[in-house]
């Protein structure tokens, strides 16, 4: 990992910890800090998975109370990072994931995949919305695509909405399928980052066909669809 990436990770971690510290008890913060240190110094194992699952019992699930200054700091550290809808336990889980040893890329990616594989729905939301903050983002495209295919709306939203990862790393077919699925399941297109930048003719054709199908079935066509077609 380069020095630049390391400094960025350190800054993100410091900001997340600060936000968590404002929302939890001193005892909960001490527990979290101790678990992070243990995870940094060892192999991925029982210690990590136990802590990852137990987070909400210590922190609660209330929303982070972020102001405009906090959101600006987040956007400066990571372009497109919008944690305004994050909960305290999601931020704490992100801190635990960021504590995993990262120097060995293959080892880290294997460990991260284990975390995704064993996570429940709520934990998956925290993991997917944290993707832009993790190292080796180019290697996580397959994993991100799994989030888009999920039948759980909350998991789909975690990767598709208010998340900079798809616009930055999805190829065109994956991007188009994500946008089309958002329409199918009634998700708000305006919360998908990068719509204008990633507009393309293939997507426009898919959207027009979708609109025709809706019209033929006497079903309403979302107004956002036509705006997206016009931008393509």
mmCIF file of C-alpha atoms in Angstrom:
data_model
loop_
_atom_site.group_PDB
_atom_site.id
_atom_site.type_symbol
_atom_site.label_atom_id
_atom_site.label_comp_id
_atom_site.label_asym_id
_atom_site.label_seq_id
_atom_site.Cartn_x
_atom_site.Cartn_y
_atom_site.Cartn_z
ATOM 1 C CA UNK A 1 0.000 0.000 0.000
ATOM 2 C CA UNK A 2 1.364 3.411 -0.971
ATOM 3 C CA UNK A 3 2.031 6.162 1.567
ATOM 4 C CA UNK A 4 -0.718 8.287 0.021
ATOM 5 C CA UNK A 5 -3.307 5.541 0.371
ATOM 6 C CA UNK A 6 -2.177 4.869 3.932
ATOM 7 C CA UNK A 7 -2.581 8.532 4.916
ATOM 8 C CA UNK A 8 -6.014 8.647 3.314
ATOM 9 C CA UNK A 9 -7.103 5.535 5.195
ATOM 10 C CA UNK A 10 -5.790 7.004 8.437
ATOM 11 C CA UNK A 11 -7.742 10.220 7.918
ATOM 12 C CA UNK A 12 -10.957 8.366 7.103
ATOM 13 C CA UNK A 13 -10.515 6.151 10.161
ATOM 14 C CA UNK A 14 -9.925 9.169 12.409
ATOM 15 C CA UNK A 15 -13.044 10.890 11.115
ATOM 16 C CA UNK A 16 -15.217 7.804 11.557
ATOM 17 C CA UNK A 17 -13.927 7.241 15.076
ATOM 18 C CA UNK A 18 -14.638 10.875 15.975
ATOM 19 C CA UNK A 19 -18.239 10.558 14.802
ATOM 20 C CA UNK A 20 -18.708 7.303 16.700
ATOM 21 C CA UNK A 21 -17.160 8.780 19.835
ATOM 22 C CA UNK A 22 -19.830 11.493 19.894
ATOM 23 C CA UNK A 23 -22.623 8.924 19.846
ATOM 24 C CA UNK A 24 -21.548 6.124 22.197
ATOM 25 C CA UNK A 25 -20.521 5.714 25.810
ATOM 26 C CA UNK A 26 -16.836 5.795 26.838
ATOM 27 C CA UNK A 27 -17.100 2.089 27.625
ATOM 28 C CA UNK A 28 -18.389 1.277 24.141
ATOM 29 C CA UNK A 29 -15.649 3.355 22.533
ATOM 30 C CA UNK A 30 -12.998 1.587 24.608
ATOM 31 C CA UNK A 31 -14.424 -1.776 23.556
ATOM 32 C CA UNK A 32 -14.321 -0.736 19.894
ATOM 33 C CA UNK A 33 -10.763 0.596 20.123
ATOM 34 C CA UNK A 34 -9.577 -2.594 21.822
ATOM 35 C CA UNK A 35 -11.163 -4.765 19.141
ATOM 36 C CA UNK A 36 -9.600 -2.685 16.380
ATOM 37 C CA UNK A 37 -6.156 -3.103 17.912
ATOM 38 C CA UNK A 38 -6.622 -6.844 18.252
ATOM 39 C CA UNK A 39 -7.754 -7.129 14.634
ATOM 40 C CA UNK A 40 -4.806 -5.069 13.381
ATOM 41 C CA UNK A 41 -2.351 -7.413 15.001
ATOM 42 C CA UNK A 42 -3.688 -10.800 14.032
ATOM 43 C CA UNK A 43 -5.213 -13.109 11.489
ATOM 44 C CA UNK A 44 -8.846 -12.871 10.497
ATOM 45 C CA UNK A 45 -10.589 -15.186 12.891
ATOM 46 C CA UNK A 46 -13.079 -15.591 15.673
ATOM 47 C CA UNK A 47 -12.083 -12.295 17.288
ATOM 48 C CA UNK A 48 -13.078 -10.299 14.233
ATOM 49 C CA UNK A 49 -16.341 -12.093 13.461
ATOM 50 C CA UNK A 50 -17.488 -11.993 17.090
ATOM 51 C CA UNK A 51 -16.789 -8.275 17.334
ATOM 52 C CA UNK A 52 -18.312 -7.514 13.932
ATOM 53 C CA UNK A 53 -21.584 -9.211 14.898
ATOM 54 C CA UNK A 54 -21.662 -7.712 18.399
ATOM 55 C CA UNK A 55 -21.153 -4.068 17.390
ATOM 56 C CA UNK A 56 -24.746 -2.906 17.665
ATOM 57 C CA UNK A 57 -25.057 -4.275 21.214
ATOM 58 C CA UNK A 58 -22.381 -1.792 22.263
ATOM 59 C CA UNK A 59 -23.074 1.174 20.003
ATOM 60 C CA UNK A 60 -26.803 1.065 19.313
ATOM 61 C CA UNK A 61 -28.288 1.679 15.872
ATOM 62 C CA UNK A 62 -29.082 5.387 16.000
ATOM 63 C CA UNK A 63 -28.177 7.611 13.064
ATOM 64 C CA UNK A 64 -24.897 9.486 13.086
ATOM 65 C CA UNK A 65 -25.546 13.154 13.836
ATOM 66 C CA UNK A 66 -23.546 14.793 11.074
ATOM 67 C CA UNK A 67 -23.620 18.468 10.193
ATOM 68 C CA UNK A 68 -22.647 20.264 6.992
ATOM 69 C CA UNK A 69 -19.030 20.511 8.145
ATOM 70 C CA UNK A 70 -18.869 16.759 8.732
ATOM 71 C CA UNK A 71 -20.283 15.997 5.299
ATOM 72 C CA UNK A 72 -17.848 18.396 3.658
ATOM 73 C CA UNK A 73 -14.934 16.719 5.437
ATOM 74 C CA UNK A 74 -16.139 13.331 4.209
ATOM 75 C CA UNK A 75 -16.378 14.537 0.604
ATOM 76 C CA UNK A 76 -12.869 16.020 0.793
ATOM 77 C CA UNK A 77 -11.373 12.751 2.048
ATOM 78 C CA UNK A 78 -13.217 10.574 -0.462
ATOM 79 C CA UNK A 79 -14.947 12.029 -3.513
ATOM 80 C CA UNK A 80 -18.618 11.126 -3.442
ATOM 81 C CA UNK A 81 -18.643 9.855 0.143
ATOM 82 C CA UNK A 82 -22.091 10.695 1.568
ATOM 83 C CA UNK A 83 -22.385 9.233 5.087
ATOM 84 C CA UNK A 84 -25.324 11.408 6.133
ATOM 85 C CA UNK A 85 -27.619 8.350 6.253
ATOM 86 C CA UNK A 86 -25.155 6.079 8.084
ATOM 87 C CA UNK A 87 -25.942 4.699 11.522
ATOM 88 C CA UNK A 88 -23.476 4.468 14.397
ATOM 89 C CA UNK A 89 -23.180 0.684 14.204
ATOM 90 C CA UNK A 90 -22.493 0.897 10.451
ATOM 91 C CA UNK A 91 -19.685 3.379 11.067
ATOM 92 C CA UNK A 92 -18.266 1.167 13.830
ATOM 93 C CA UNK A 93 -18.365 -1.905 11.592
ATOM 94 C CA UNK A 94 -16.539 0.059 8.916
ATOM 95 C CA UNK A 95 -13.842 0.852 11.464
ATOM 96 C CA UNK A 96 -13.430 -2.847 12.206
ATOM 97 C CA UNK A 97 -13.118 -3.685 8.502
ATOM 98 C CA UNK A 98 -10.588 -0.890 8.010
ATOM 99 C CA UNK A 99 -8.547 -2.409 10.850
ATOM 100 C CA UNK A 100 -7.938 -5.620 8.890
ATOM 101 C CA UNK A 101 -4.264 -5.924 7.838
ATOM 102 C CA UNK A 102 -4.009 -4.608 4.278
ATOM 103 C CA UNK A 103 -0.371 -4.893 3.195
ATOM 104 C CA UNK A 104 -0.797 -8.291 1.517
ATOM 105 C CA UNK A 105 -3.397 -7.655 -1.187
ATOM 106 C CA UNK A 106 -4.416 -11.261 -1.864
ATOM 107 C CA UNK A 107 -4.638 -12.079 1.809
ATOM 108 C CA UNK A 108 -6.683 -8.972 2.498
ATOM 109 C CA UNK A 109 -9.121 -9.604 -0.358
ATOM 110 C CA UNK A 110 -9.586 -13.202 0.768
ATOM 111 C CA UNK A 111 -10.298 -12.013 4.305
ATOM 112 C CA UNK A 112 -12.761 -9.396 3.093
ATOM 113 C CA UNK A 113 -14.603 -11.975 0.997
ATOM 114 C CA UNK A 114 -14.977 -14.129 4.100
ATOM 115 C CA UNK A 115 -16.559 -11.187 5.891
ATOM 116 C CA UNK A 116 -19.050 -10.618 3.060
ATOM 117 C CA UNK A 117 -19.887 -14.312 2.842
ATOM 118 C CA UNK A 118 -20.772 -14.630 6.535
ATOM 119 C CA UNK A 119 -22.516 -11.258 6.989
ATOM 120 C CA UNK A 120 -26.247 -10.960 7.596
ATOM 121 C CA UNK A 121 -28.438 -8.399 5.822
ATOM 122 C CA UNK A 122 -27.726 -5.505 8.155
ATOM 123 C CA UNK A 123 -24.013 -6.202 8.136
ATOM 124 C CA UNK A 124 -24.008 -6.372 4.344
ATOM 125 C CA UNK A 125 -25.467 -2.866 4.193
ATOM 126 C CA UNK A 126 -22.524 -1.561 6.220
ATOM 127 C CA UNK A 127 -20.038 -3.430 4.038
ATOM 128 C CA UNK A 128 -21.439 -2.368 0.673
ATOM 129 C CA UNK A 129 -21.830 1.286 1.537
ATOM 130 C CA UNK A 130 -18.225 1.288 2.766
ATOM 131 C CA UNK A 131 -16.778 -0.048 -0.513
ATOM 132 C CA UNK A 132 -15.409 3.350 -1.688
ATOM 133 C CA UNK A 133 -13.373 3.583 1.519
ATOM 134 C CA UNK A 134 -11.662 0.209 1.227
ATOM 135 C CA UNK A 135 -8.262 -0.501 -0.332
ATOM 136 C CA UNK A 136 -7.905 -2.255 -3.696
ATOM 137 C CA UNK A 137 -11.287 -0.999 -4.988
ATOM 138 C CA UNK A 138 -10.635 -2.225 -8.529
ATOM 139 C CA UNK A 139 -10.560 -5.777 -7.181
ATOM 140 C CA UNK A 140 -13.987 -5.456 -5.556
ATOM 141 C CA UNK A 141 -16.113 -5.119 -8.698
ATOM 142 C CA UNK A 142 -17.375 -8.705 -8.606
ATOM 143 C CA UNK A 143 -18.337 -8.328 -4.980
ATOM 144 C CA UNK A 144 -20.109 -5.019 -5.692
ATOM 145 C CA UNK A 145 -22.086 -6.682 -8.472
ATOM 146 C CA UNK A 146 -23.383 -9.191 -5.921
ATOM 147 C CA UNK A 147 -24.899 -6.307 -3.998
ATOM 148 C CA UNK A 148 -26.722 -5.117 -7.102
ATOM 149 C CA UNK A 149 -28.155 -8.597 -7.661
ATOM 150 C CA UNK A 150 -29.417 -8.893 -4.087
ATOM 151 C CA UNK A 151 -33.146 -9.367 -3.527
ATOM 152 C CA UNK A 152 -32.858 -7.328 -0.325
ATOM 153 C CA UNK A 153 -33.787 -3.723 -1.088
ATOM 154 C CA UNK A 154 -31.594 -2.356 1.713
ATOM 155 C CA UNK A 155 -28.554 -4.174 0.324
ATOM 156 C CA UNK A 156 -29.255 -2.987 -3.221
ATOM 157 C CA UNK A 157 -29.625 0.568 -1.944
ATOM 158 C CA UNK A 158 -26.337 0.342 -0.054
ATOM 159 C CA UNK A 159 -24.376 -0.107 -3.279
ATOM 160 C CA UNK A 160 -26.628 1.674 -5.793
ATOM 161 C CA UNK A 161 -27.725 4.815 -3.908
ATOM 162 C CA UNK A 162 -25.554 7.561 -2.428
ATOM 163 C CA UNK A 163 -22.495 5.449 -3.175
ATOM 164 C CA UNK A 164 -19.678 6.566 -5.464
ATOM 165 C CA UNK A 165 -18.356 3.046 -6.127
ATOM 166 C CA UNK A 166 -20.552 2.025 -9.108
ATOM 167 C CA UNK A 167 -19.931 5.223 -11.080
ATOM 168 C CA UNK A 168 -16.194 4.893 -10.541
ATOM 169 C CA UNK A 169 -15.667 1.179 -11.105
ATOM 170 C CA UNK A 170 -18.592 -0.543 -12.836
ATOM 171 C CA UNK A 171 -18.197 -1.322 -16.526
ATOM 172 C CA UNK A 172 -20.972 -0.103 -18.821
ATOM 173 C CA UNK A 173 -23.093 -3.298 -18.856
ATOM 174 C CA UNK A 174 -22.982 -3.573 -15.051
ATOM 175 C CA UNK A 175 -23.815 0.116 -14.683
ATOM 176 C CA UNK A 176 -26.751 -0.122 -17.084
ATOM 177 C CA UNK A 177 -28.176 -3.178 -15.351
ATOM 178 C CA UNK A 178 -27.975 -1.419 -11.988
ATOM 179 C CA UNK A 179 -29.836 1.650 -13.241
ATOM 180 C CA UNK A 180 -32.483 -0.484 -14.937
ATOM 181 C CA UNK A 181 -33.002 -2.552 -11.797
ATOM 182 C CA UNK A 182 -33.399 0.639 -9.771
ATOM 183 C CA UNK A 183 -36.276 1.535 -12.072
ATOM 184 C CA UNK A 184 -37.814 -1.947 -11.874
ATOM 185 C CA UNK A 185 -37.918 -1.908 -8.078
ATOM 186 C CA UNK A 186 -38.911 1.729 -7.738
ATOM 187 C CA UNK A 187 -35.740 3.211 -6.298
ATOM 188 C CA UNK A 188 -35.052 6.972 -6.649
ATOM 189 C CA UNK A 189 -32.730 7.515 -9.603
ATOM 190 C CA UNK A 190 -31.602 10.923 -8.347
ATOM 191 C CA UNK A 191 -29.754 9.190 -5.505
ATOM 192 C CA UNK A 192 -27.544 7.259 -7.951
ATOM 193 C CA UNK A 193 -24.235 9.090 -8.183
ATOM 194 C CA UNK A 194 -22.764 9.780 -11.614
ATOM 195 C CA UNK A 195 -25.917 9.372 -13.704
ATOM 196 C CA UNK A 196 -25.030 12.214 -16.053
ATOM 197 C CA UNK A 197 -21.390 11.166 -16.377
ATOM 198 C CA UNK A 198 -22.229 7.527 -17.077
ATOM 199 C CA UNK A 199 -25.137 8.171 -19.483
ATOM 200 C CA UNK A 200 -24.791 6.107 -22.667
ATOM 201 C CA UNK A 201 -26.763 5.100 -25.753
ATOM 202 C CA UNK A 202 -27.239 1.485 -24.722
ATOM 203 C CA UNK A 203 -28.790 2.602 -21.458
ATOM 204 C CA UNK A 204 -31.053 5.046 -23.295
ATOM 205 C CA UNK A 205 -32.318 2.224 -25.540
ATOM 206 C CA UNK A 206 -32.968 0.003 -22.531
ATOM 207 C CA UNK A 207 -34.862 2.781 -20.781
ATOM 208 C CA UNK A 208 -36.984 3.552 -23.847
ATOM 209 C CA UNK A 209 -37.908 -0.130 -24.204
ATOM 210 C CA UNK A 210 -38.796 -0.218 -20.525
ATOM 211 C CA UNK A 211 -40.971 2.892 -20.945
ATOM 212 C CA UNK A 212 -42.784 1.308 -23.898
ATOM 213 C CA UNK A 213 -43.476 -1.817 -21.869
ATOM 214 C CA UNK A 214 -44.887 0.274 -19.037
ATOM 215 C CA UNK A 215 -47.017 2.281 -21.438
ATOM 216 C CA UNK A 216 -48.375 -0.855 -23.119
ATOM 217 C CA UNK A 217 -49.369 -2.198 -19.725
ATOM 218 C CA UNK A 218 -51.078 1.108 -18.832
ATOM 219 C CA UNK A 219 -48.598 1.675 -16.046
ATOM 220 C CA UNK A 220 -46.987 5.042 -15.246
ATOM 221 C CA UNK A 221 -43.493 5.845 -16.489
ATOM 222 C CA UNK A 222 -41.251 7.581 -13.938
ATOM 223 C CA UNK A 223 -40.447 11.144 -14.967
ATOM 224 C CA UNK A 224 -36.800 10.578 -14.018
ATOM 225 C CA UNK A 225 -36.528 8.064 -16.841
ATOM 226 C CA UNK A 226 -37.067 10.635 -19.588
ATOM 227 C CA UNK A 227 -34.581 13.036 -18.059
ATOM 228 C CA UNK A 228 -31.995 10.266 -18.078
ATOM 229 C CA UNK A 229 -32.804 9.369 -21.701
ATOM 230 C CA UNK A 230 -32.403 13.009 -22.745
ATOM 231 C CA UNK A 231 -28.963 13.133 -21.106
ATOM 232 C CA UNK A 232 -27.749 9.992 -22.880
#
